[in-house]
Amino acid sequence: MNKPVALRTARSVCPHDCPSACALDVDVIDDHTIGRVRGAKDDPYTAGVICEKVARYAERIHHPDRLTHPLRRIGPKGSGQWQQISWDEALDTIAARFTQVEAEHGAEAIWPYYYAGTMGHVQRDGIDRLRAAKGYSRQYDTICTGTAWPGYIAGTGMLGGVNPEQMAESDCVVIWGTNAVHTQVNVMTHAMRAKKERGARIVVIDIYETATMAQADLGLVLRPGTDGALSVAVLHILLRDNLADRAYMTKFTDFGPDFETHLASKTPEWASEITGLTVEQITQFAHLVGTTPRSYFRLGYGFTRQRNGATAMHAALCIPAMTGAWQHRGGGAFHSNSGTWQLDKSRITGPHLQKGDPRWLDMSEIGPILTGNAKALKNGGPVMAMIVQNTNPASVAPDQTLARQGLGREDLFLVVHEQFMTETAELADIVLPATMFLEHNDYYTRGGHTRVLYGPAVIERPGETRSNHEVINALALRLGLDDVSFKTGDRDLVAETFRRSNYGDLDEIEKTGFVDRERPDAVARYADGFAWPDKRFRFAPNWQGTADKKGYLWTCDPAGMPRFADHWDVTEKTDAEHPFRLATSPARAFLNSSFNETPGSQKREGVPSVFIHPDDATRLGIKEGQFVTLGNRRGSVHLTARIRTGPPTGVLIAEGLHQNKSHRGGKGINTLTNATPAPPFGGATFHDAAVWIRRAD
């Protein structure tokens, strides 16, 4: 009876790092307060459904622990001793220290660092405008997409695929390497429509029995890093059992005798030994997709977070090319539409302002970089100053021990612009309070769909919080930069970007909240050929062409990569000392380290835990709820054992990024993950670690 009455309902869009970028209806109680957050029913992809964590967004935006004033460190790093200061004092201090570092060490000694805490382009990517204008070290973005995107492009020639709404028109939906119930609930909306309305079969392929697999007609649990073996065994069976569409391959692919000979030895028996699947399971899957023309492959990020992730993505993508599924509505494949937007973001990122040709530093190697690894530093000087926005590397970066050691250097001047006192903010010299998405203006692209959505400011910001855009502009002006882009408001920059991109007038776009960039169906399904010059899909992946298209940097010798789609055995090896494979899979109520501070999400996820198979637990004398320690050469982490039949024997699953302080000993799960760049172009291998496990003392 005392529930607040909404003053109005505002249209917005979820800003978090998820391909769905859900359209939202937000109840606004007053100028400072929101109520319920719901999925927009009139958006065809969101379809009224959003994840539970965003539905509870009021507890995040009105959290009592939000940062609301600038702070300066007055004790040792990590001591938690802060002094509140004014914005002028904070910005003047930052500008003075950056100027000093540049004078003493050169502009490359300053490394602006960011990622996907917000997916809004103005607030996320504007830091690159400052970077370009000053000639600071560049950031090579690898941590999320570095293994996934190249594998897809190497086959099709571009990053785009069939409209995901067409899952509802499919007769078989293959959800591969993504726990959509946890991470992309809208995938399930459209897949389950196909099941209910068409009797479609749902196939889920993963490394443990996930909540998504519980919805499947066929669930395949394979060993981590063996997706390529499953894929090429399916290709073998399609050819062997005359289920391949040879006419389609002749017209639209590079299929030839050499590839057919290559596949001759990739039998289901061979793949069974590698994957842990039975010959019958592999054959059943191959026959299902081989006899179902309208098979839709929804390829996720999860199975690419291995050292062979790029080749695994490419190998899985080869299956609909061999069956000719691309020919049919409701068939084909999809990973991301991030290569289709045709946006002119020049006024956001500032390429016209680029000063010099600074080095590229791999964001996944932040630990080695900040601890002086010469190779990671590209044989240049040390990083002496950073400004961090939209990410929490002290928690989310691989090889957490090195990352925290580097961020904790007393001679590193660290500025963190954040919403909460994260693990990274705790190590800063200056902490700046940041707005949330309902408190500033921005636009958002949907990697997982076809619309670009506008999200306006709908409530007033708390305290002295400022947006990323405002902070970058204010700092740039203090550093002597006078380009008009540093004097433009966020809404005006959205409008200018839309105008330059031929999207239309923002005033008109705001009435509906979106620009639909859906490509014609024939284009999305590559009905007239793929995006390579000869219009043929590549069973022999074109890695160099992929590098040329996207500006990727090689991290391995190309000659060492498989010539054709294949299983590439380069994952981190288990041994007598480290007999288990560990994957750090997403939790349902956290998104990376976002939401791990909110009560609802903390209650849902409980304490930091690890899933272990009953046979492994019995052998090691581990009981349900017991404290255990996981470790490898990079460190050790304390967790609570959860005995589950979901993972295979020899595989451990730790869901979610809990706060470091939630772990006994204060070390988070990324203590165990590897910062070595994955081939061929870099990327973080979060699901590719060899570890031991034992009962904790």
XYZ file of C-alpha atoms in Angstrom:
697
model
C 0.000 0.000 0.000
C 2.976 2.302 0.568
C 4.588 1.583 -2.792
C 5.746 4.879 -4.382
C 3.684 6.030 -7.339
C 5.704 6.689 -10.498
C 5.697 10.266 -11.702
C 6.362 9.005 -15.224
C 7.853 6.115 -17.154
C 11.052 6.892 -19.051
C 12.510 4.911 -21.950
C 16.152 3.993 -21.534
C 18.604 1.241 -22.400
C 20.750 -1.058 -20.268
C 24.376 0.170 -20.397
C 26.115 -3.005 -19.253
C 28.468 -5.345 -21.065
C 25.885 -7.672 -22.584
C 25.045 -8.207 -26.262
C 21.320 -7.694 -25.602
C 21.504 -3.972 -24.669
C 17.899 -4.252 -23.500
C 15.421 -1.459 -24.083
C 14.067 -0.436 -20.676
C 11.005 1.239 -19.218
C 12.002 2.947 -15.977
C 9.545 4.222 -13.395
C 10.675 7.692 -12.285
C 9.392 8.484 -8.785
C 10.794 12.012 -8.611
C 13.727 13.982 -10.029
C 16.203 11.941 -7.969
C 14.574 8.519 -7.597
C 13.662 5.547 -9.761
C 11.374 2.632 -8.979
C 10.798 -0.469 -11.077
C 12.878 -1.213 -14.155
C 11.209 -3.385 -16.803
C 12.032 -4.660 -20.248
C 10.312 -2.716 -23.010
C 7.514 -4.860 -24.444
C 7.444 -2.936 -27.722
C 11.087 -3.705 -28.471
C 11.078 -6.866 -30.616
C 14.311 -8.255 -29.190
C 13.923 -7.317 -25.512
C 10.256 -8.382 -25.744
C 9.535 -7.281 -22.182
C 12.153 -9.588 -20.616
C 15.271 -8.427 -18.759
C 17.695 -10.093 -16.365
C 17.035 -10.060 -12.648
C 20.028 -7.872 -11.790
C 18.904 -4.974 -14.004
C 15.298 -5.394 -12.822
C 16.680 -4.536 -9.361
C 18.617 -1.498 -10.599
C 17.085 0.827 -8.021
C 19.175 -0.859 -5.328
C 22.320 -0.101 -7.331
C 21.653 3.472 -8.379
C 20.492 4.415 -4.864
C 23.108 2.337 -3.045
C 24.333 4.084 0.148
C 27.974 3.288 -0.733
C 28.027 5.202 -4.022
C 30.909 7.604 -4.392
C 29.648 11.187 -4.413
C 32.731 13.394 -3.858
C 36.330 13.489 -5.158
C 38.848 11.912 -2.810
C 42.622 12.117 -2.387
C 44.705 9.375 -0.820
C 46.459 10.482 2.377
C 47.922 7.146 3.522
C 49.708 4.216 1.918
C 48.078 2.700 -1.152
C 45.267 0.400 -0.144
C 45.101 1.740 3.409
C 41.647 3.249 2.928
C 42.746 6.682 4.152
C 41.079 9.430 2.126
C 40.501 13.144 2.202
C 37.529 14.761 0.457
C 38.621 17.463 -1.991
C 36.966 19.742 -4.529
C 36.692 18.962 -8.219
C 38.985 21.872 -9.067
C 41.652 20.571 -6.712
C 41.297 17.041 -8.075
C 41.494 18.049 -11.733
C 44.321 20.523 -11.137
C 46.305 17.809 -9.336
C 45.747 15.304 -12.151
C 46.712 17.784 -14.854
C 49.840 18.822 -12.973
C 50.988 15.232 -12.376
C 50.279 14.186 -15.990
C 52.237 17.190 -17.211
C 55.126 16.326 -14.907
C 55.166 12.661 -16.002
C 55.115 13.673 -19.664
C 58.016 16.091 -19.141
C 60.129 13.519 -17.277
C 59.262 10.292 -19.086
C 57.449 11.204 -22.306
C 53.776 11.042 -23.236
C 53.838 7.238 -23.612
C 54.412 6.943 -19.855
C 50.720 7.855 -19.428
C 48.218 5.085 -20.199
C 44.476 5.843 -20.135
C 42.731 2.541 -19.437
C 39.071 1.645 -19.851
C 36.614 -0.962 -20.983
C 32.932 -1.860 -20.883
C 31.564 -0.722 -17.530
C 29.268 1.296 -19.745
C 28.626 0.351 -23.360
C 27.577 3.901 -24.211
C 29.947 5.140 -26.890
C 30.247 8.750 -25.719
C 30.931 7.899 -22.086
C 33.060 4.807 -22.828
C 35.173 5.788 -25.827
C 35.782 9.489 -25.218
C 38.920 8.638 -23.237
C 40.504 7.758 -26.598
C 40.018 11.361 -27.716
C 42.226 12.548 -24.853
C 44.699 9.754 -25.556
C 44.981 10.694 -29.230
C 45.346 14.426 -28.651
C 48.148 13.969 -26.112
C 49.955 11.048 -27.731
C 49.560 8.823 -24.683
C 50.108 5.064 -24.970
C 47.344 3.372 -26.912
C 45.221 0.536 -25.558
C 44.980 -2.693 -27.539
C 41.492 -3.973 -26.680
C 41.641 -7.730 -26.203
C 40.144 -8.720 -22.883
C 36.704 -9.727 -24.167
C 36.620 -9.964 -27.955
C 40.244 -10.712 -28.829
C 39.722 -14.440 -29.332
C 36.081 -14.496 -30.443
C 35.795 -11.890 -33.186
C 38.815 -12.967 -35.267
C 37.562 -16.552 -35.413
C 34.244 -15.425 -36.842
C 35.664 -12.921 -39.315
C 38.222 -15.473 -40.542
C 35.319 -17.469 -41.940
C 32.703 -14.961 -43.092
C 34.873 -11.915 -43.788
C 32.917 -9.610 -41.465
C 31.451 -9.464 -37.987
C 27.742 -9.838 -38.627
C 25.120 -12.512 -39.009
C 21.476 -13.460 -39.168
C 19.029 -11.353 -37.129
C 18.740 -13.130 -33.747
C 14.966 -12.738 -33.822
C 15.042 -15.423 -36.514
C 15.842 -17.976 -33.830
C 12.066 -18.019 -33.371
C 11.756 -19.209 -36.986
C 14.284 -22.005 -36.627
C 13.730 -25.744 -36.413
C 16.943 -26.250 -34.436
C 18.703 -23.655 -32.258
C 22.285 -24.447 -31.271
C 23.433 -22.370 -28.286
C 27.177 -22.897 -28.213
C 29.503 -21.692 -25.492
C 27.202 -19.251 -23.726
C 25.049 -19.695 -20.630
C 22.276 -17.507 -21.971
C 20.046 -17.890 -18.917
C 22.802 -16.165 -16.925
C 24.202 -13.759 -19.497
C 21.759 -13.152 -22.407
C 18.252 -13.985 -21.266
C 16.774 -12.676 -24.533
C 18.444 -15.468 -26.488
C 16.244 -17.839 -24.530
C 13.138 -15.758 -25.277
C 13.477 -16.331 -29.015
C 14.857 -19.868 -28.821
C 11.975 -20.987 -26.597
C 9.483 -19.386 -28.958
C 10.826 -21.645 -31.684
C 10.476 -24.642 -29.386
C 6.906 -23.833 -28.349
C 5.576 -22.611 -31.705
C 7.510 -24.817 -34.142
C 8.622 -27.775 -32.094
C 12.244 -26.740 -32.635
C 15.001 -28.724 -30.962
C 17.293 -26.807 -28.610
C 20.939 -27.901 -28.463
C 23.260 -26.503 -25.796
C 27.021 -27.089 -25.912
C 29.076 -26.132 -22.870
C 31.685 -27.370 -20.406
C 29.228 -28.035 -17.569
C 25.499 -28.502 -17.081
C 24.326 -24.898 -17.005
C 20.916 -23.383 -16.368
C 20.670 -22.989 -20.141
C 21.369 -26.688 -20.690
C 18.449 -27.481 -18.400
C 16.214 -26.053 -21.153
C 17.795 -28.143 -23.910
C 16.565 -31.173 -25.834
C 20.196 -32.152 -26.368
C 22.952 -31.070 -24.003
C 26.590 -31.745 -24.829
C 29.104 -31.326 -21.993
C 32.622 -31.425 -23.375
C 36.037 -30.852 -21.913
C 37.221 -27.221 -21.908
C 39.113 -26.235 -25.042
C 37.871 -29.124 -27.208
C 35.120 -27.377 -29.189
C 37.239 -27.480 -32.330
C 37.472 -31.272 -32.118
C 33.690 -31.591 -31.841
C 33.243 -29.226 -34.785
C 35.523 -30.991 -37.228
C 34.136 -34.402 -36.219
C 30.681 -33.078 -37.128
C 32.069 -31.921 -40.472
C 33.527 -35.415 -40.975
C 30.142 -37.048 -40.317
C 28.292 -34.611 -42.592
C 30.568 -35.618 -45.459
C 30.630 -39.313 -44.572
C 26.841 -39.618 -44.312
C 26.023 -37.454 -47.353
C 24.487 -34.702 -45.227
C 26.743 -31.918 -46.532
C 25.294 -29.522 -49.115
C 27.991 -29.895 -51.741
C 26.228 -27.672 -54.244
C 26.118 -24.830 -51.708
C 29.765 -25.344 -50.773
C 30.828 -25.304 -54.414
C 29.108 -21.983 -54.979
C 29.738 -20.179 -51.695
C 32.824 -21.659 -49.978
C 36.455 -22.575 -50.584
C 35.716 -26.272 -50.005
C 38.061 -28.540 -51.927
C 39.801 -31.916 -51.963
C 42.536 -30.843 -49.546
C 40.002 -29.932 -46.866
C 38.045 -33.136 -47.433
C 41.259 -35.136 -47.052
C 42.066 -33.171 -43.886
C 38.685 -34.148 -42.398
C 39.026 -37.832 -43.241
C 40.869 -38.556 -39.990
C 38.598 -36.392 -37.804
C 36.300 -39.253 -36.894
C 33.808 -39.195 -34.026
C 35.989 -41.828 -32.330
C 38.964 -39.456 -32.549
C 36.872 -36.564 -31.200
C 35.377 -38.679 -28.433
C 38.834 -39.237 -26.939
C 39.505 -35.503 -26.942
C 36.110 -34.072 -25.950
C 34.854 -36.705 -23.524
C 31.606 -36.974 -25.503
C 30.479 -40.352 -26.726
C 30.546 -41.296 -30.394
C 26.753 -41.542 -30.219
C 26.400 -37.980 -28.878
C 28.628 -36.532 -31.579
C 26.817 -38.462 -34.296
C 23.382 -37.503 -32.955
C 24.295 -33.821 -33.052
C 25.750 -34.069 -36.548
C 22.663 -35.852 -37.885
C 20.332 -33.359 -36.205
C 21.890 -30.302 -37.838
C 22.579 -32.203 -41.046
C 18.908 -33.091 -41.510
C 17.486 -29.772 -40.258
C 18.055 -27.053 -42.866
C 16.758 -24.304 -40.569
C 19.474 -24.703 -37.934
C 20.535 -21.486 -36.205
C 23.946 -21.405 -34.510
C 24.112 -18.839 -31.685
C 27.847 -18.757 -30.977
C 28.853 -17.195 -27.650
C 32.016 -15.804 -26.133
C 32.524 -18.435 -23.441
C 34.026 -21.200 -25.543
C 36.552 -18.779 -27.043
C 38.134 -17.855 -23.710
C 40.819 -20.466 -24.317
C 44.193 -20.262 -25.991
C 42.589 -21.978 -28.995
C 39.423 -19.896 -28.795
C 39.766 -18.189 -32.174
C 40.214 -21.489 -34.011
C 37.333 -23.015 -32.039
C 35.010 -20.185 -33.075
C 36.000 -20.619 -36.696
C 35.563 -24.396 -36.582
C 32.052 -24.159 -35.097
C 31.117 -21.551 -37.717
C 32.065 -24.023 -40.440
C 29.151 -26.334 -39.633
C 26.316 -24.163 -41.059
C 28.559 -23.429 -44.057
C 28.781 -27.168 -44.779
C 25.056 -27.807 -44.275
C 24.053 -24.714 -46.240
C 21.926 -23.498 -43.324
C 22.615 -19.897 -44.375
C 20.210 -20.392 -47.318
C 17.129 -20.510 -45.089
C 15.363 -18.020 -42.840
C 15.873 -19.262 -39.326
C 19.178 -20.809 -40.378
C 22.816 -19.739 -40.425
C 24.858 -18.326 -37.588
C 25.308 -15.313 -35.363
C 27.917 -14.105 -32.921
C 27.817 -10.294 -33.016
C 26.612 -7.483 -35.234
C 29.379 -5.179 -34.028
C 30.845 -4.952 -37.530
C 27.675 -3.580 -39.122
C 26.955 -0.187 -37.562
C 28.845 2.081 -40.005
C 29.195 4.760 -37.350
C 31.388 7.807 -37.754
C 32.730 8.150 -34.211
C 35.518 10.560 -35.123
C 34.267 13.321 -32.828
C 34.115 10.867 -29.931
C 37.473 9.105 -30.343
C 39.427 11.922 -32.044
C 41.523 10.184 -34.727
C 41.971 13.597 -36.373
C 43.763 14.729 -33.212
C 46.275 11.854 -33.136
C 49.707 13.013 -31.998
C 52.588 10.837 -33.119
C 52.492 7.053 -33.320
C 52.475 5.827 -29.706
C 52.942 2.192 -28.735
C 50.005 -0.199 -28.340
C 49.793 -1.787 -24.883
C 47.637 -4.903 -24.502
C 44.998 -4.275 -21.840
C 44.987 -7.962 -20.866
C 48.668 -7.641 -19.948
C 48.137 -4.848 -17.443
C 49.908 -6.893 -14.763
C 53.078 -7.580 -16.769
C 53.030 -4.020 -18.126
C 52.842 -2.354 -14.727
C 55.471 -4.666 -13.251
C 58.020 -3.838 -15.919
C 57.861 -6.729 -18.400
C 59.912 -5.464 -21.352
C 58.014 -7.443 -23.975
C 54.627 -6.279 -22.691
C 55.958 -2.690 -22.614
C 57.046 -3.068 -26.262
C 60.593 -2.433 -25.016
C 59.622 1.094 -24.048
C 59.695 2.949 -20.772
C 57.497 2.235 -17.747
C 53.918 3.405 -17.320
C 54.038 6.114 -14.662
C 50.466 7.475 -14.693
C 47.004 6.138 -15.513
C 43.403 7.244 -15.563
C 40.972 4.323 -15.326
C 37.315 4.492 -16.348
C 34.628 1.804 -16.796
C 36.655 -1.128 -15.516
C 38.086 -2.675 -12.369
C 41.368 -4.341 -13.374
C 42.408 -5.162 -9.800
C 39.541 -7.661 -9.893
C 38.778 -8.464 -13.531
C 42.217 -8.562 -15.168
C 44.006 -11.895 -15.545
C 46.940 -12.740 -13.279
C 45.532 -10.638 -10.469
C 48.686 -10.859 -8.370
C 50.717 -8.993 -10.976
C 47.862 -6.573 -11.740
C 47.497 -5.607 -8.083
C 51.240 -5.427 -7.598
C 51.530 -3.033 -10.525
C 48.539 -0.893 -9.581
C 49.879 -0.700 -6.029
C 53.238 0.803 -7.042
C 53.865 3.939 -5.010
C 55.521 5.576 -8.038
C 52.453 5.004 -10.258
C 50.088 7.979 -10.208
C 46.668 6.347 -10.488
C 43.362 8.130 -11.076
C 40.171 6.082 -10.910
C 36.778 7.443 -11.973
C 34.198 5.132 -10.428
C 30.721 4.636 -8.980
C 31.882 2.566 -5.981
C 35.100 2.077 -4.047
C 36.211 -0.917 -6.101
C 39.400 -2.900 -5.633
C 41.063 -0.666 -8.241
C 39.780 2.554 -6.656
C 41.229 1.404 -3.331
C 44.705 1.593 -4.910
C 44.235 5.046 -6.466
C 45.812 8.377 -5.629
C 42.738 10.308 -6.760
C 39.213 8.826 -6.851
C 36.529 10.659 -8.832
C 32.782 9.959 -8.401
C 30.967 8.836 -11.565
C 27.398 9.057 -12.773
C 25.276 6.064 -13.776
C 23.456 5.596 -17.059
C 20.181 7.256 -16.006
C 22.125 10.390 -15.035
C 23.781 11.227 -18.368
C 23.078 11.019 -22.117
C 24.484 8.403 -24.477
C 23.729 5.952 -27.251
C 24.320 2.209 -27.292
C 24.906 -0.383 -30.004
C 23.604 -3.932 -29.696
C 26.249 -6.485 -30.496
C 23.500 -9.058 -30.083
C 20.869 -7.427 -32.248
C 20.181 -4.794 -34.906
C 19.242 -1.563 -33.150
C 21.200 1.458 -31.956
C 19.395 2.899 -28.935
C 19.444 6.308 -27.277
C 19.457 6.603 -23.494
C 18.764 10.087 -22.112
C 19.394 11.393 -18.619
C 16.156 10.845 -16.695
C 17.058 11.731 -13.075
C 19.399 14.126 -11.336
C 22.819 12.873 -10.328
C 23.698 12.414 -6.647
C 26.245 14.564 -4.864
C 29.097 15.835 -7.021
C 29.188 12.906 -9.454
C 30.283 13.701 -13.000
C 30.072 11.709 -16.210
C 33.074 10.231 -17.992
C 32.574 12.701 -20.817
C 32.650 15.680 -18.452
C 35.798 14.452 -16.728
C 37.687 13.848 -19.978
C 36.673 17.262 -21.303
C 37.643 19.086 -18.105
C 40.997 17.347 -17.922
C 41.702 17.993 -21.606
C 41.086 21.719 -21.217
C 43.444 21.853 -18.239
C 46.082 20.099 -20.354
C 45.857 22.820 -22.987
C 43.677 21.066 -25.565
C 41.089 23.226 -27.279
C 39.380 21.066 -29.898
C 35.643 21.746 -30.061
C 34.916 18.130 -29.086
C 36.284 18.892 -25.606
C 33.729 21.685 -25.250
C 30.676 19.775 -26.470
C 28.011 18.279 -24.213
C 27.182 14.580 -24.296
C 23.799 14.965 -25.978
C 25.247 17.221 -28.647
C 28.026 14.698 -29.283
C 25.429 11.950 -29.749
C 23.562 14.177 -32.195
C 26.751 14.995 -34.109
C 27.718 11.318 -34.322
C 24.273 10.382 -35.639
C 24.418 13.209 -38.172
C 27.860 12.187 -39.440
C 26.709 8.566 -39.639
C 23.577 9.474 -41.657
C 21.364 8.071 -38.908
C 19.060 11.076 -38.827
C 18.124 13.822 -36.400
C 18.435 13.030 -32.683
C 15.264 14.949 -31.831
C 13.321 12.593 -34.070
C 15.228 9.494 -32.985
C 14.539 10.294 -29.350
C 10.793 9.951 -29.951
C 11.169 6.213 -30.529
C 14.501 5.747 -28.761
C 16.260 3.806 -31.505
C 17.646 3.590 -35.008
C 17.079 0.197 -36.617
C 20.167 -0.905 -38.521
C 18.856 -4.308 -39.547
C 20.480 -5.350 -42.787
C 18.382 -6.935 -45.530
C 17.836 -10.589 -44.772
C 19.716 -11.740 -47.872
C 22.727 -9.634 -46.838
C 22.687 -10.880 -43.240
C 22.527 -14.487 -44.474
C 25.241 -13.877 -47.085
C 22.795 -15.099 -49.725
C 24.835 -13.443 -52.467
C 28.178 -14.491 -51.035
C 30.339 -13.805 -48.019
C 32.382 -10.696 -47.274
C 35.726 -11.807 -48.721
C 36.595 -10.430 -52.198
C 35.726 -13.748 -53.880
C 32.508 -13.979 -51.797
C 33.428 -17.423 -50.436
C 33.306 -18.658 -46.876
C 36.732 -19.811 -45.675
C 37.135 -23.358 -44.362
C 40.813 -22.410 -44.528
C 40.607 -19.383 -42.213
C 41.986 -16.133 -43.572
C 43.862 -14.881 -40.533
C 45.970 -12.290 -42.324
C 42.922 -10.870 -44.049
C 41.223 -10.686 -40.665
C 44.185 -8.817 -39.210
C 44.122 -6.379 -42.128
C 40.390 -5.716 -41.759
C 40.476 -5.064 -38.006
C 44.002 -3.791 -37.371
C 44.858 -6.799 -35.222
C 48.424 -7.386 -34.027
C 49.946 -10.851 -34.338
C 50.953 -12.545 -31.090
C 52.184 -15.786 -32.680
C 53.884 -17.074 -35.803
C 51.122 -17.501 -38.415
C 52.940 -20.543 -39.785
C 52.232 -22.380 -36.553
C 48.457 -22.151 -36.875
C 46.253 -24.870 -38.399
C 45.720 -24.490 -42.148
C 42.091 -25.619 -41.982
C 39.320 -25.716 -39.370
C 40.673 -28.003 -36.679
C 41.256 -28.765 -33.014
C 44.370 -26.830 -31.976
C 45.925 -28.343 -28.875
C 47.533 -25.271 -27.293
C 45.554 -24.839 -24.080
C 47.284 -24.733 -20.696
C 48.173 -28.322 -19.894
C 47.239 -30.193 -16.781
C 49.951 -32.264 -15.119
C 50.548 -34.269 -11.971
C 50.852 -31.078 -9.928
C 47.938 -29.273 -11.615
C 45.464 -32.019 -12.586
C 42.295 -29.894 -12.934
C 41.024 -27.485 -15.594
C 39.435 -24.337 -14.126
C 36.873 -22.112 -15.844
C 35.742 -18.807 -14.292
C 32.232 -18.762 -15.731
C 29.668 -15.927 -15.419
C 27.282 -15.814 -12.486
C 23.609 -15.047 -12.949
C 23.470 -12.049 -10.614
C 26.873 -10.446 -11.322
C 28.184 -8.958 -14.549
C 31.967 -9.086 -14.330
C 32.506 -7.096 -11.121
C 29.354 -4.985 -11.548
C 26.448 -5.780 -9.208
C 28.700 -7.642 -6.756
C 28.116 -4.735 -4.366
C 24.290 -4.888 -4.382
C 22.386 -6.818 -1.674
C 20.086 -8.674 -4.058
C 22.947 -9.993 -6.162
C 25.063 -10.869 -3.138
C 22.168 -12.845 -1.655
C 21.593 -14.726 -4.926
C 25.259 -15.685 -5.385
C 26.240 -16.357 -1.774
C 29.889 -16.948 -0.923
C 32.650 -17.493 -3.516
C 32.385 -21.153 -4.468
C 33.740 -23.786 -6.822
C 31.793 -26.644 -8.419
C 33.520 -30.034 -8.237
C 32.303 -33.408 -9.481
C 31.331 -35.898 -6.726
C 33.913 -38.450 -7.878
C 36.705 -35.887 -7.607
C 35.431 -34.681 -4.250
C 35.290 -38.218 -2.844
C 38.781 -39.006 -4.061
C 40.170 -35.855 -2.426
C 38.115 -36.105 0.758
C 36.276 -32.847 0.037
C 32.793 -32.374 1.475
C 29.926 -30.039 0.521
C 30.371 -26.574 2.025
C 33.976 -27.183 3.035
C 36.644 -24.528 2.526
C 39.073 -25.484 -0.233
C 42.127 -23.896 -1.802
C 42.782 -23.755 -5.539
C 46.237 -22.919 -6.789
C 48.778 -22.892 -9.586
C 52.022 -21.150 -10.446
C 50.297 -17.749 -10.305
C 48.928 -18.009 -6.774
C 46.150 -19.536 -4.695
C 42.524 -18.695 -3.836
C 40.178 -19.827 -1.060
C 36.651 -20.935 -2.009
C 33.769 -23.012 -0.712
C 33.255 -26.440 -2.304
C 29.937 -27.149 -4.011
C 29.652 -30.790 -5.059
C 27.758 -30.961 -8.355
C 27.318 -33.457 -11.166
C 27.302 -30.578 -13.673
C 31.023 -30.361 -14.518
C 32.915 -33.380 -15.862
C 35.526 -35.024 -13.682
C 38.772 -33.106 -13.790
C 36.993 -29.769 -14.366
C 36.306 -27.050 -11.774
C 33.827 -24.201 -12.301
C 33.959 -20.964 -10.298
C 30.977 -18.780 -11.189
C 31.150 -15.014 -10.923
C 33.586 -12.319 -9.863
C 32.984 -11.867 -6.170
C 34.669 -8.963 -4.455
C 38.229 -9.844 -3.527
C 37.457 -9.162 0.121
C 34.704 -11.800 -0.020
C 37.412 -14.463 -0.335
C 39.366 -15.682 2.651
C 42.762 -14.077 2.183
C 41.378 -11.292 -0.016
C 42.479 -12.805 -3.336
C 39.924 -13.134 -6.139
C 39.554 -15.898 -8.707
C 41.617 -14.093 -11.357
C 44.673 -14.783 -9.244
C 44.685 -18.091 -11.146
C 44.120 -16.891 -14.727
C 46.833 -16.243 -17.290
C 47.762 -12.858 -18.764
C 49.786 -14.289 -21.660
C 48.086 -13.086 -24.878
C 46.216 -15.807 -26.734
C 47.023 -16.490 -30.387
C 46.635 -15.258 -33.024
C 45.897 -11.629 -32.012
C 45.716 -11.571 -28.215
C 42.884 -12.034 -25.771
C 42.295 -13.129 -22.184
C 41.972 -16.865 -21.521
C 39.730 -16.819 -18.459
C 38.502 -20.408 -18.911
C 41.930 -21.884 -19.586
C 43.843 -22.522 -16.370
C 45.384 -25.662 -14.926
C 45.085 -25.839 -11.121
C 45.246 -28.062 -8.080
C 42.545 -28.232 -5.392
C 42.817 -29.377 -1.797
C 41.023 -28.995 1.495
C 41.923 -25.693 3.136
C 43.713 -25.623 6.474
